[in-house]
């Protein structure tokens, strides 16, 4: 059984009609599209959302839908690292697998004495407010439960 999609049909029709519009020109209102194509407002909304996702239409709440500017070609990034990372044994010409790991090794090396590092994501032990946390726990425990800080911290 072949099922039709009213959203898909509307997207196809609108995509074909977009050639008649110039860049930035306003499309008919959602209400006009509902009347013209005899579909529900939800169908129009979904179709416009799909066209917006494809970069063909720009929607502005309260203002309407407009033909989008053509997308610029995506910049090609440096993918040379893939030659080393993805080279397989089946390759006809072996690719050298030498990788310069000096930057990683410097990051993993122990820091000199007296240096506090901030790149690990956790505060250095000297900067952690452990004493303040214990005093808050003691006061809270004594006030609320009449117990010691050790009991509060264990919970």
PDB file of C-alpha atoms in Angstrom:
ATOM      1  CA  UNK A   1       0.000   0.000   0.000  1.00  0.00           C
ATOM      2  CA  UNK A   2       1.400   3.369  -0.979  1.00  0.00           C
ATOM      3  CA  UNK A   3       0.729   6.198   1.465  1.00  0.00           C
ATOM      4  CA  UNK A   4       0.982   9.848   0.477  1.00  0.00           C
ATOM      5  CA  UNK A   5       2.325  12.525   2.762  1.00  0.00           C
ATOM      6  CA  UNK A   6       0.548  15.853   2.578  1.00  0.00           C
ATOM      7  CA  UNK A   7       3.619  17.532   4.080  1.00  0.00           C
ATOM      8  CA  UNK A   8       5.872  15.942   1.470  1.00  0.00           C
ATOM      9  CA  UNK A   9       3.514  16.913  -1.345  1.00  0.00           C
ATOM     10  CA  UNK A  10       3.339  20.512  -0.125  1.00  0.00           C
ATOM     11  CA  UNK A  11       7.130  20.693   0.259  1.00  0.00           C
ATOM     12  CA  UNK A  12       7.547  19.476  -3.325  1.00  0.00           C
ATOM     13  CA  UNK A  13       5.058  22.030  -4.663  1.00  0.00           C
ATOM     14  CA  UNK A  14       6.569  24.902  -2.675  1.00  0.00           C
ATOM     15  CA  UNK A  15      10.097  23.891  -3.699  1.00  0.00           C
ATOM     16  CA  UNK A  16       9.034  24.048  -7.342  1.00  0.00           C
ATOM     17  CA  UNK A  17       7.426  27.469  -6.829  1.00  0.00           C
ATOM     18  CA  UNK A  18      10.445  28.968  -5.050  1.00  0.00           C
ATOM     19  CA  UNK A  19      12.133  29.463  -8.429  1.00  0.00           C
ATOM     20  CA  UNK A  20       9.648  32.237  -9.181  1.00  0.00           C
ATOM     21  CA  UNK A  21      10.646  34.226  -6.097  1.00  0.00           C
ATOM     22  CA  UNK A  22      13.700  36.412  -5.791  1.00  0.00           C
ATOM     23  CA  UNK A  23      16.036  36.258  -2.819  1.00  0.00           C
ATOM     24  CA  UNK A  24      14.385  37.739   0.284  1.00  0.00           C
ATOM     25  CA  UNK A  25      10.932  37.944  -1.312  1.00  0.00           C
ATOM     26  CA  UNK A  26       8.040  37.078   0.972  1.00  0.00           C
ATOM     27  CA  UNK A  27       6.079  33.889   0.346  1.00  0.00           C
ATOM     28  CA  UNK A  28       2.281  33.844   0.710  1.00  0.00           C
ATOM     29  CA  UNK A  29       1.012  33.756   4.285  1.00  0.00           C
ATOM     30  CA  UNK A  30       0.340  30.458   6.021  1.00  0.00           C
ATOM     31  CA  UNK A  31      -3.375  31.188   5.861  1.00  0.00           C
ATOM     32  CA  UNK A  32      -3.171  31.744   2.090  1.00  0.00           C
ATOM     33  CA  UNK A  33      -1.245  28.482   1.679  1.00  0.00           C
ATOM     34  CA  UNK A  34      -3.867  26.627   3.738  1.00  0.00           C
ATOM     35  CA  UNK A  35      -6.652  27.954   1.499  1.00  0.00           C
ATOM     36  CA  UNK A  36      -4.762  27.442  -1.745  1.00  0.00           C
ATOM     37  CA  UNK A  37      -3.538  23.888  -1.164  1.00  0.00           C
ATOM     38  CA  UNK A  38      -6.473  22.745   1.002  1.00  0.00           C
ATOM     39  CA  UNK A  39      -4.241  21.456   3.816  1.00  0.00           C
ATOM     40  CA  UNK A  40      -4.213  22.036   7.547  1.00  0.00           C
ATOM     41  CA  UNK A  41      -2.204  24.821   9.228  1.00  0.00           C
ATOM     42  CA  UNK A  42      -0.041  22.143  10.850  1.00  0.00           C
ATOM     43  CA  UNK A  43       0.850  20.762   7.417  1.00  0.00           C
ATOM     44  CA  UNK A  44       1.867  24.232   6.211  1.00  0.00           C
ATOM     45  CA  UNK A  45       3.953  24.799   9.349  1.00  0.00           C
ATOM     46  CA  UNK A  46       5.735  21.451   8.963  1.00  0.00           C
ATOM     47  CA  UNK A  47       6.375  22.029   5.262  1.00  0.00           C
ATOM     48  CA  UNK A  48       7.845  25.483   5.898  1.00  0.00           C
ATOM     49  CA  UNK A  49       9.962  24.052   8.723  1.00  0.00           C
ATOM     50  CA  UNK A  50      11.327  21.387   6.382  1.00  0.00           C
ATOM     51  CA  UNK A  51      12.137  23.976   3.725  1.00  0.00           C
ATOM     52  CA  UNK A  52      13.808  26.139   6.373  1.00  0.00           C
ATOM     53  CA  UNK A  53      15.870  23.130   7.460  1.00  0.00           C
ATOM     54  CA  UNK A  54      17.000  22.689   3.866  1.00  0.00           C
ATOM     55  CA  UNK A  55      18.031  26.348   3.758  1.00  0.00           C
ATOM     56  CA  UNK A  56      15.534  27.291   1.054  1.00  0.00           C
ATOM     57  CA  UNK A  57      13.266  29.431   3.233  1.00  0.00           C
ATOM     58  CA  UNK A  58      13.822  31.744   6.183  1.00  0.00           C
ATOM     59  CA  UNK A  59      10.922  32.080   8.600  1.00  0.00           C
ATOM     60  CA  UNK A  60      10.466  35.056  10.888  1.00  0.00           C
ATOM     61  CA  UNK A  61       7.760  34.760  13.538  1.00  0.00           C
ATOM     62  CA  UNK A  62       5.111  37.398  12.984  1.00  0.00           C
ATOM     63  CA  UNK A  63       6.621  38.474   9.665  1.00  0.00           C
ATOM     64  CA  UNK A  64       6.238  35.371   7.473  1.00  0.00           C
ATOM     65  CA  UNK A  65       8.399  33.152   5.309  1.00  0.00           C
ATOM     66  CA  UNK A  66      10.952  34.483   2.824  1.00  0.00           C
ATOM     67  CA  UNK A  67      13.070  32.878   0.117  1.00  0.00           C
ATOM     68  CA  UNK A  68      16.524  32.327   1.557  1.00  0.00           C
ATOM     69  CA  UNK A  69      19.779  33.447   0.000  1.00  0.00           C
ATOM     70  CA  UNK A  70      21.717  30.642  -1.676  1.00  0.00           C
ATOM     71  CA  UNK A  71      24.041  28.902   0.719  1.00  0.00           C
ATOM     72  CA  UNK A  72      27.726  29.560   0.323  1.00  0.00           C
ATOM     73  CA  UNK A  73      29.872  26.558  -0.427  1.00  0.00           C
ATOM     74  CA  UNK A  74      31.105  24.943   2.745  1.00  0.00           C
ATOM     75  CA  UNK A  75      34.783  25.486   3.457  1.00  0.00           C
ATOM     76  CA  UNK A  76      36.792  22.317   3.202  1.00  0.00           C
ATOM     77  CA  UNK A  77      38.812  21.709   6.327  1.00  0.00           C
ATOM     78  CA  UNK A  78      42.121  19.966   6.746  1.00  0.00           C
ATOM     79  CA  UNK A  79      41.476  16.239   6.641  1.00  0.00           C
ATOM     80  CA  UNK A  80      45.066  15.105   6.214  1.00  0.00           C
ATOM     81  CA  UNK A  81      45.017  13.606   9.708  1.00  0.00           C
ATOM     82  CA  UNK A  82      42.609  10.985   8.377  1.00  0.00           C
ATOM     83  CA  UNK A  83      45.324   9.534   6.161  1.00  0.00           C
ATOM     84  CA  UNK A  84      47.177   8.410   9.260  1.00  0.00           C
ATOM     85  CA  UNK A  85      44.184   7.625  11.458  1.00  0.00           C
ATOM     86  CA  UNK A  86      42.198   5.700   8.858  1.00  0.00           C
ATOM     87  CA  UNK A  87      44.941   4.019   6.855  1.00  0.00           C
ATOM     88  CA  UNK A  88      44.311   0.293   6.785  1.00  0.00           C
ATOM     89  CA  UNK A  89      46.440  -2.761   6.161  1.00  0.00           C
ATOM     90  CA  UNK A  90      44.706  -3.148   2.779  1.00  0.00           C
ATOM     91  CA  UNK A  91      46.267   0.080   1.500  1.00  0.00           C
ATOM     92  CA  UNK A  92      48.455  -0.460  -1.536  1.00  0.00           C
ATOM     93  CA  UNK A  93      51.051   2.063  -0.459  1.00  0.00           C
ATOM     94  CA  UNK A  94      51.843   2.196   3.258  1.00  0.00           C
ATOM     95  CA  UNK A  95      51.233   5.572   4.854  1.00  0.00           C
ATOM     96  CA  UNK A  96      53.726   6.537   7.546  1.00  0.00           C
ATOM     97  CA  UNK A  97      52.083   6.322  10.927  1.00  0.00           C
ATOM     98  CA  UNK A  98      54.447   8.698  12.681  1.00  0.00           C
ATOM     99  CA  UNK A  99      52.502  11.187  14.765  1.00  0.00           C
ATOM    100  CA  UNK A 100      53.946  14.122  16.665  1.00  0.00           C
ATOM    101  CA  UNK A 101      52.549  13.693  20.183  1.00  0.00           C
ATOM    102  CA  UNK A 102      54.767  16.275  21.875  1.00  0.00           C
ATOM    103  CA  UNK A 103      51.818  18.570  22.643  1.00  0.00           C
ATOM    104  CA  UNK A 104      49.917  15.756  24.347  1.00  0.00           C
ATOM    105  CA  UNK A 105      52.976  14.650  26.294  1.00  0.00           C
ATOM    106  CA  UNK A 106      53.566  18.175  27.603  1.00  0.00           C
ATOM    107  CA  UNK A 107      49.962  18.333  28.810  1.00  0.00           C
ATOM    108  CA  UNK A 108      50.246  14.989  30.588  1.00  0.00           C
ATOM    109  CA  UNK A 109      53.582  15.761  32.236  1.00  0.00           C
ATOM    110  CA  UNK A 110      53.650  16.662  35.911  1.00  0.00           C
ATOM    111  CA  UNK A 111      53.824  20.381  36.504  1.00  0.00           C
ATOM    112  CA  UNK A 112      56.794  21.890  38.333  1.00  0.00           C
ATOM    113  CA  UNK A 113      56.470  22.500  42.090  1.00  0.00           C
ATOM    114  CA  UNK A 114      54.558  25.648  42.980  1.00  0.00           C
ATOM    115  CA  UNK A 115      52.524  25.694  39.753  1.00  0.00           C
ATOM    116  CA  UNK A 116      48.756  25.383  40.107  1.00  0.00           C
ATOM    117  CA  UNK A 117      47.193  24.036  36.917  1.00  0.00           C
ATOM    118  CA  UNK A 118      43.706  25.048  35.851  1.00  0.00           C
ATOM    119  CA  UNK A 119      43.399  22.798  32.785  1.00  0.00           C
ATOM    120  CA  UNK A 120      42.215  19.647  34.583  1.00  0.00           C
ATOM    121  CA  UNK A 121      38.656  20.763  35.213  1.00  0.00           C
ATOM    122  CA  UNK A 122      38.933  20.481  39.005  1.00  0.00           C
ATOM    123  CA  UNK A 123      40.195  23.011  41.489  1.00  0.00           C
ATOM    124  CA  UNK A 124      43.608  22.330  42.968  1.00  0.00           C
ATOM    125  CA  UNK A 125      43.392  20.854  46.474  1.00  0.00           C
ATOM    126  CA  UNK A 126      44.655  24.074  48.048  1.00  0.00           C
ATOM    127  CA  UNK A 127      41.860  26.017  46.361  1.00  0.00           C
ATOM    128  CA  UNK A 128      39.009  23.699  47.350  1.00  0.00           C
ATOM    129  CA  UNK A 129      36.867  25.058  50.212  1.00  0.00           C
ATOM    130  CA  UNK A 130      36.872  21.813  52.215  1.00  0.00           C
ATOM    131  CA  UNK A 131      37.151  23.592  55.574  1.00  0.00           C
ATOM    132  CA  UNK A 132      34.225  25.851  54.779  1.00  0.00           C
ATOM    133  CA  UNK A 133      32.149  22.873  53.658  1.00  0.00           C
ATOM    134  CA  UNK A 134      32.821  21.076  56.944  1.00  0.00           C
ATOM    135  CA  UNK A 135      31.887  24.098  59.022  1.00  0.00           C
ATOM    136  CA  UNK A 136      28.654  24.567  57.049  1.00  0.00           C
ATOM    137  CA  UNK A 137      27.846  20.885  57.491  1.00  0.00           C
ATOM    138  CA  UNK A 138      28.511  21.092  61.220  1.00  0.00           C
ATOM    139  CA  UNK A 139      26.271  24.124  61.668  1.00  0.00           C
ATOM    140  CA  UNK A 140      23.520  22.655  59.500  1.00  0.00           C
ATOM    141  CA  UNK A 141      23.659  19.305  61.250  1.00  0.00           C
ATOM    142  CA  UNK A 142      23.655  20.870  64.690  1.00  0.00           C
ATOM    143  CA  UNK A 143      20.796  23.210  63.806  1.00  0.00           C
ATOM    144  CA  UNK A 144      18.543  20.755  61.988  1.00  0.00           C
ATOM    145  CA  UNK A 145      19.349  17.401  63.489  1.00  0.00           C
ATOM    146  CA  UNK A 146      21.434  17.990  66.550  1.00  0.00           C
ATOM    147  CA  UNK A 147      24.130  15.748  65.048  1.00  0.00           C
ATOM    148  CA  UNK A 148      27.747  16.008  63.992  1.00  0.00           C
ATOM    149  CA  UNK A 149      29.119  17.030  60.615  1.00  0.00           C
ATOM    150  CA  UNK A 150      30.344  13.509  59.904  1.00  0.00           C
ATOM    151  CA  UNK A 151      26.756  12.246  59.986  1.00  0.00           C
ATOM    152  CA  UNK A 152      25.537  15.034  57.680  1.00  0.00           C
ATOM    153  CA  UNK A 153      28.389  14.521  55.171  1.00  0.00           C
ATOM    154  CA  UNK A 154      27.745  10.756  55.101  1.00  0.00           C
ATOM    155  CA  UNK A 155      24.130  11.328  54.085  1.00  0.00           C
TER     156      UNK A 155
END
